[in-house]
Amino acid sequence: MIYIWLHRCPVLDKRGMLTRRAVLTTVQRTLLTYSSRCLASSTKPVGAPTMSAAAPRKVNLALCQLLTSADKEKNIATATAAIKEAASHGAELVVLPEMWNCPYSNDSFPTYAEDIDGGTSQSVAALAAAARQNRVVLVGGSIPEKREGHLYNTCCVFSKQGQLLAKHRKVHLFDIDIPGKVTFKESETLTSGQSITVVDTEAGRLGIGICYDIRFPELAMLYAKRGAQCIVYPGAFNMTTGPVHWELLQRARAVDNQLFVATCSPARNPESSYQAWGHSTAVGPFAEVLATTDHQPGIVYTQLEYAQLDERRTNMPLTQQKRSDLYELLDKTQQ
Ligand SMILES: NC(=O)CCC(=O)C(=O)O
């Protein structure tokens, strides 16, 4: 097309008008600029986030490590008070723990379960109101969800307007048996989710996993490929695996994928049959622990500077250095 245009273009005369050479130079420059732009975009990491103008550069994060009890009303009151407190300290993204509205036990899940899609969930209504009233993006930990004869371990994500943006059902159920130490079989009561969750929020693009989901690197890799800036895992590790694996897994997911990871645990309750490790933590894309705590109730604050993602990925362009001629991540969830 450019060729035709050039040859149809009048050759300009000697009266100070553009010469054919000048036209050629202009076209060459245009072509050069165009091709270098194409090159720049083709060397962008696969799945790098395509940020809209409204995408935040920095996000104030709060991880609410709540003390949960057998009293659901009290748990809801504790959660809403923590969200309010976090917002009053400037938090824009607030995270709650796994199973924050009930004790973490197979006996409790059926009793405390709520029908989220049926619109009758007391806990979800309280979270939506808290997100709206406090103008925060809320990753609402998880609660037992009942739907069509099944129970799920489900995390709801809300916008600052209190709109339900996404629902993640725990994909990998916590079934382990370390004799004499810890035995738990979520599959006795729960059904695993069938989809993975990346959600665009006013606090960035978030990947969602629940606790045991963190042990599966492929899930985090898929989230990174889909442009997640931070993977949020509400979780409740235990006294055996917590000390050895909790932080290690978070830092591994963060450094492998060069993104932020945030976890939020219940506080340890001495009266509970399941002793949670606590230690809600935020990790940066260089595997650095940004903020953490012990096992007591409290709120952990930090800031996620999303510009660090580009910086780390430029410094160390792992995505471009992958040997896709030797191996590849297979995404079976895409239609
Ligand atoms: N609630 C959970 O999924 C616990 C996971 C856990 O403790 C682990 O070691 O993994």
XYZ file of C-alpha atoms and ligand atoms in Angstrom:
345
model
C 0.000 0.000 0.000
C 2.793 2.350 0.906
C 4.526 1.465 -2.353
C 1.438 2.403 -4.387
C 0.971 5.595 -2.468
C 4.572 6.645 -3.136
C 4.273 6.086 -6.786
C 1.009 7.971 -7.004
C 2.361 10.783 -4.957
C 3.249 13.723 -7.170
C 6.972 14.311 -7.445
C 7.422 17.732 -6.006
C 9.132 20.478 -7.915
C 12.096 22.778 -7.339
C 9.994 25.603 -5.925
C 10.788 24.703 -2.346
C 8.101 22.012 -2.146
C 8.763 18.487 -0.842
C 10.955 16.368 -3.051
C 10.406 12.685 -3.664
C 13.465 12.027 -1.486
C 11.904 13.967 1.398
C 8.718 11.949 1.077
C 10.743 8.742 1.100
C 12.646 9.800 4.210
C 9.398 10.629 6.010
C 7.897 7.252 5.081
C 11.069 5.423 6.154
C 11.007 7.176 9.513
C 7.344 6.346 9.990
C 7.990 2.705 9.120
C 10.945 2.561 11.512
C 8.926 4.021 14.373
C 6.050 1.628 13.640
C 8.265 -1.459 13.487
C 10.157 -0.574 16.669
C 6.806 -0.182 18.458
C 5.739 -3.607 17.196
C 9.028 -5.071 18.388
C 8.612 -3.491 21.806
C 5.120 -4.912 22.228
C 6.091 -8.349 20.945
C 8.878 -8.611 23.513
C 6.503 -7.841 26.371
C 6.174 -10.855 28.705
C 3.316 -13.132 27.709
C 0.319 -12.366 29.820
C 1.764 -9.180 31.236
C -1.038 -7.074 32.640
C -2.528 -4.646 30.170
C -3.338 -1.949 32.652
C -6.125 0.491 32.066
C -5.529 4.155 32.846
C -7.432 3.649 36.107
C -5.200 0.807 37.318
C -3.637 1.714 40.670
C 0.123 2.133 41.000
C 0.197 1.646 44.765
C -2.278 -0.087 47.007
C -2.507 0.009 50.787
C -3.120 -3.542 51.941
C -4.526 -4.774 55.256
C -4.572 -8.418 56.362
C -7.089 -8.919 59.173
C -5.973 -11.822 61.340
C -9.247 -12.469 63.167
C -9.962 -14.536 66.249
C -12.853 -16.775 65.233
C -15.188 -18.559 67.621
C -18.248 -20.790 67.545
C -20.500 -17.712 67.665
C -21.278 -16.714 64.072
C -22.839 -13.353 64.982
C -19.748 -12.489 66.966
C -17.479 -13.537 64.083
C -19.403 -11.295 61.713
C -19.186 -8.391 64.156
C -15.430 -8.995 64.589
C -14.900 -9.065 60.812
C -16.882 -5.896 60.113
C -15.137 -4.044 62.946
C -11.731 -5.099 61.555
C -12.643 -3.924 58.039
C -13.679 -0.551 59.469
C -10.486 -0.273 61.463
C -8.351 -1.205 58.457
C -10.106 1.400 56.292
C -9.608 4.060 58.979
C -5.856 3.348 58.692
C -5.952 3.986 54.945
C -6.358 0.426 53.666
C -7.742 0.122 50.129
C -7.477 -3.655 49.852
C -8.607 -5.651 52.879
C -8.250 -9.421 53.273
C -9.962 -11.764 55.744
C -8.924 -15.304 56.769
C -10.061 -18.694 55.541
C -13.301 -19.845 57.256
C -13.632 -16.685 59.322
C -17.314 -17.138 60.242
C -16.972 -20.577 61.880
C -14.537 -22.921 63.628
C -12.278 -24.708 61.141
C -13.688 -28.233 61.430
C -15.660 -30.685 59.331
C -18.329 -30.701 62.047
C -18.866 -26.970 61.673
C -18.858 -26.527 57.895
C -22.385 -27.920 57.262
C -23.851 -26.017 60.221
C -22.386 -22.635 59.295
C -22.772 -22.971 55.525
C -24.711 -20.281 53.649
C -26.317 -20.099 50.221
C -24.402 -17.324 48.479
C -25.988 -17.581 45.023
C -29.452 -17.832 46.598
C -28.868 -14.356 48.043
C -29.582 -15.427 51.630
C -26.050 -15.359 52.957
C -25.847 -13.325 56.146
C -22.053 -13.291 56.059
C -21.859 -12.170 52.428
C -24.444 -9.428 53.009
C -22.363 -8.167 55.933
C -19.187 -8.183 53.838
C -20.818 -6.376 50.909
C -22.093 -3.672 53.272
C -18.704 -3.358 54.972
C -16.895 -3.005 51.628
C -19.367 -0.340 50.478
C -19.486 1.615 53.746
C -15.701 1.665 54.090
C -14.923 2.048 50.365
C -12.470 -0.858 50.277
C -11.844 -3.718 47.894
C -12.506 -6.743 50.056
C -11.167 -10.248 49.607
C -13.634 -11.756 52.039
C -11.584 -14.705 53.295
C -13.747 -17.781 52.966
C -16.915 -19.247 54.401
C -18.603 -22.609 53.933
C -20.984 -22.260 50.998
C -23.928 -24.592 50.377
C -25.245 -25.000 46.872
C -27.322 -27.735 45.241
C -26.511 -30.374 47.837
C -22.798 -29.569 47.959
C -20.599 -27.631 50.350
C -17.688 -25.500 49.169
C -14.936 -23.467 50.810
C -15.648 -20.154 49.088
C -14.012 -16.747 48.882
C -16.014 -13.706 47.733
C -14.366 -10.574 46.350
C -16.153 -7.203 46.555
C -15.620 -3.855 44.897
C -15.536 -0.562 46.807
C -19.214 -0.248 45.963
C -19.941 -3.564 47.666
C -20.553 -5.365 44.387
C -19.689 -9.070 44.350
C -16.943 -9.231 41.699
C -15.885 -12.855 41.974
C -16.368 -16.062 43.886
C -13.546 -18.586 44.227
C -14.290 -22.089 45.451
C -11.186 -23.774 46.904
C -9.829 -25.890 44.083
C -7.478 -28.166 46.045
C -9.043 -29.643 49.157
C -6.903 -30.012 52.277
C -6.586 -33.755 52.686
C -3.429 -34.680 54.547
C -2.344 -37.262 57.079
C 0.871 -36.755 58.998
C 0.425 -39.386 61.747
C 0.669 -38.039 65.255
C 0.858 -34.501 63.950
C -1.979 -33.388 61.724
C -4.743 -35.210 59.928
C -7.497 -33.363 58.130
C -9.803 -34.390 55.321
C -11.807 -31.503 53.919
C -13.183 -33.878 51.305
C -15.269 -35.540 54.052
C -17.614 -32.573 53.837
C -16.485 -30.284 51.027
C -16.488 -30.430 47.246
C -13.684 -28.806 45.271
C -14.232 -25.838 42.969
C -14.067 -26.278 39.228
C -12.680 -22.934 38.129
C -9.837 -20.572 38.777
C -10.218 -16.903 39.630
C -8.488 -13.781 38.366
C -10.433 -10.619 39.049
C -9.923 -6.970 38.084
C -10.543 -4.705 41.052
C -9.913 -1.081 41.991
C -6.911 -2.491 43.889
C -5.371 -4.236 40.900
C -5.711 -7.543 39.138
C -5.930 -10.260 41.784
C -5.569 -14.025 41.571
C -7.453 -15.854 44.309
C -6.523 -19.139 46.001
C -7.519 -20.607 49.339
C -4.911 -22.077 51.697
C -3.944 -25.517 50.308
C -4.263 -23.993 46.806
C -0.920 -22.300 47.513
C 0.859 -25.670 47.312
C 0.148 -25.973 43.586
C 2.593 -23.862 41.583
C 0.743 -24.329 38.292
C -2.245 -22.403 39.630
C -0.041 -19.439 40.515
C 1.681 -19.696 37.129
C -1.669 -19.504 35.371
C -2.578 -16.454 37.417
C 0.704 -14.794 36.501
C 0.106 -15.637 32.854
C -3.272 -13.945 33.105
C -1.682 -10.803 34.445
C -2.412 -11.079 38.162
C -0.419 -8.472 40.091
C -1.049 -10.033 43.465
C -2.206 -13.514 44.451
C -4.281 -13.478 47.603
C -4.588 -16.655 49.661
C -6.840 -16.609 52.707
C -5.468 -19.606 54.609
C -5.270 -21.475 57.881
C -2.074 -23.489 58.065
C -1.461 -25.584 61.167
C 1.202 -26.013 63.830
C 3.044 -28.747 61.931
C 3.214 -27.448 58.373
C 2.944 -23.752 59.266
C 6.451 -23.285 60.688
C 8.132 -25.083 57.791
C 6.036 -24.323 54.730
C 3.774 -21.257 55.161
C 6.297 -18.510 54.445
C 8.370 -20.706 52.143
C 5.392 -21.326 49.850
C 4.446 -17.664 49.730
C 7.953 -16.590 48.857
C 8.236 -19.387 46.291
C 5.000 -18.387 44.533
C 6.120 -14.743 44.588
C 9.646 -15.264 43.287
C 8.707 -17.812 40.625
C 6.047 -15.562 39.200
C 7.524 -12.167 40.048
C 4.377 -10.868 41.674
C 2.981 -9.993 45.092
C 1.538 -12.664 47.384
C -0.700 -11.920 50.365
C -1.993 -14.428 52.908
C -4.441 -14.018 55.746
C -4.899 -16.559 58.556
C -7.219 -16.745 61.534
C -5.530 -15.931 64.828
C -4.707 -18.953 66.987
C -7.542 -19.820 69.311
C -6.411 -22.023 72.234
C -9.976 -23.326 72.558
C -10.167 -24.505 68.974
C -9.720 -28.129 67.857
C -7.601 -26.828 64.954
C -4.690 -24.632 65.957
C -4.001 -22.121 63.190
C -0.427 -21.061 62.564
C -1.394 -17.405 62.049
C 1.467 -15.327 60.574
C -0.561 -13.468 57.945
C 2.048 -12.153 55.535
C 2.655 -10.049 52.435
C 5.534 -10.857 50.096
C 6.984 -8.777 47.252
C 8.039 -9.899 43.758
C 11.671 -10.405 44.845
C 10.471 -12.832 47.558
C 10.943 -10.196 50.219
C 8.649 -10.337 53.244
C 6.974 -6.928 53.309
C 4.998 -7.406 56.498
C 4.079 -10.259 58.811
C 2.937 -11.033 62.325
C 2.737 -13.810 64.911
C -0.380 -15.799 65.895
C -2.264 -13.103 67.813
C -5.332 -11.241 66.533
C -4.363 -8.071 64.690
C -4.107 -6.284 61.370
C -1.003 -6.364 59.205
C -0.495 -3.325 56.964
C 1.766 -2.762 53.987
C 1.824 -1.111 50.588
C 1.961 -2.937 47.274
C 3.916 -0.881 44.738
C 2.894 -2.385 41.452
C 5.689 -0.577 39.556
C 8.031 -3.083 41.212
C 6.574 -5.808 39.025
C 7.854 -4.147 35.852
C 11.154 -3.355 37.498
C 11.771 -6.930 38.650
C 10.629 -8.384 35.339
C 12.899 -6.006 33.423
C 15.866 -6.746 35.674
C 15.304 -10.458 35.345
C 13.159 -11.218 32.262
C 12.231 -14.774 33.216
C 9.105 -14.879 31.060
C 11.107 -14.136 27.928
C 13.821 -16.568 28.942
C 11.468 -19.520 29.376
C 12.287 -22.441 27.095
C 8.870 -23.025 25.566
C 10.604 -25.285 23.054
C 11.297 -27.623 26.005
C 8.227 -27.201 28.266
C 4.901 -25.379 28.431
C 2.150 -24.643 30.947
C -1.137 -26.057 29.744
C -4.238 -24.005 30.603
C -7.226 -26.338 30.491
C -9.668 -23.778 31.821
C -9.842 -21.649 28.691
C -12.708 -22.316 26.306
N -6.829 -25.073 55.395
C -5.847 -25.583 54.682
O -5.945 -25.768 53.495
C -4.598 -25.907 55.455
C -3.418 -26.185 54.574
C -2.226 -26.602 55.342
O -2.177 -26.501 56.545
C -1.101 -27.135 54.595
O -0.137 -27.557 55.225
O -1.128 -27.150 53.368
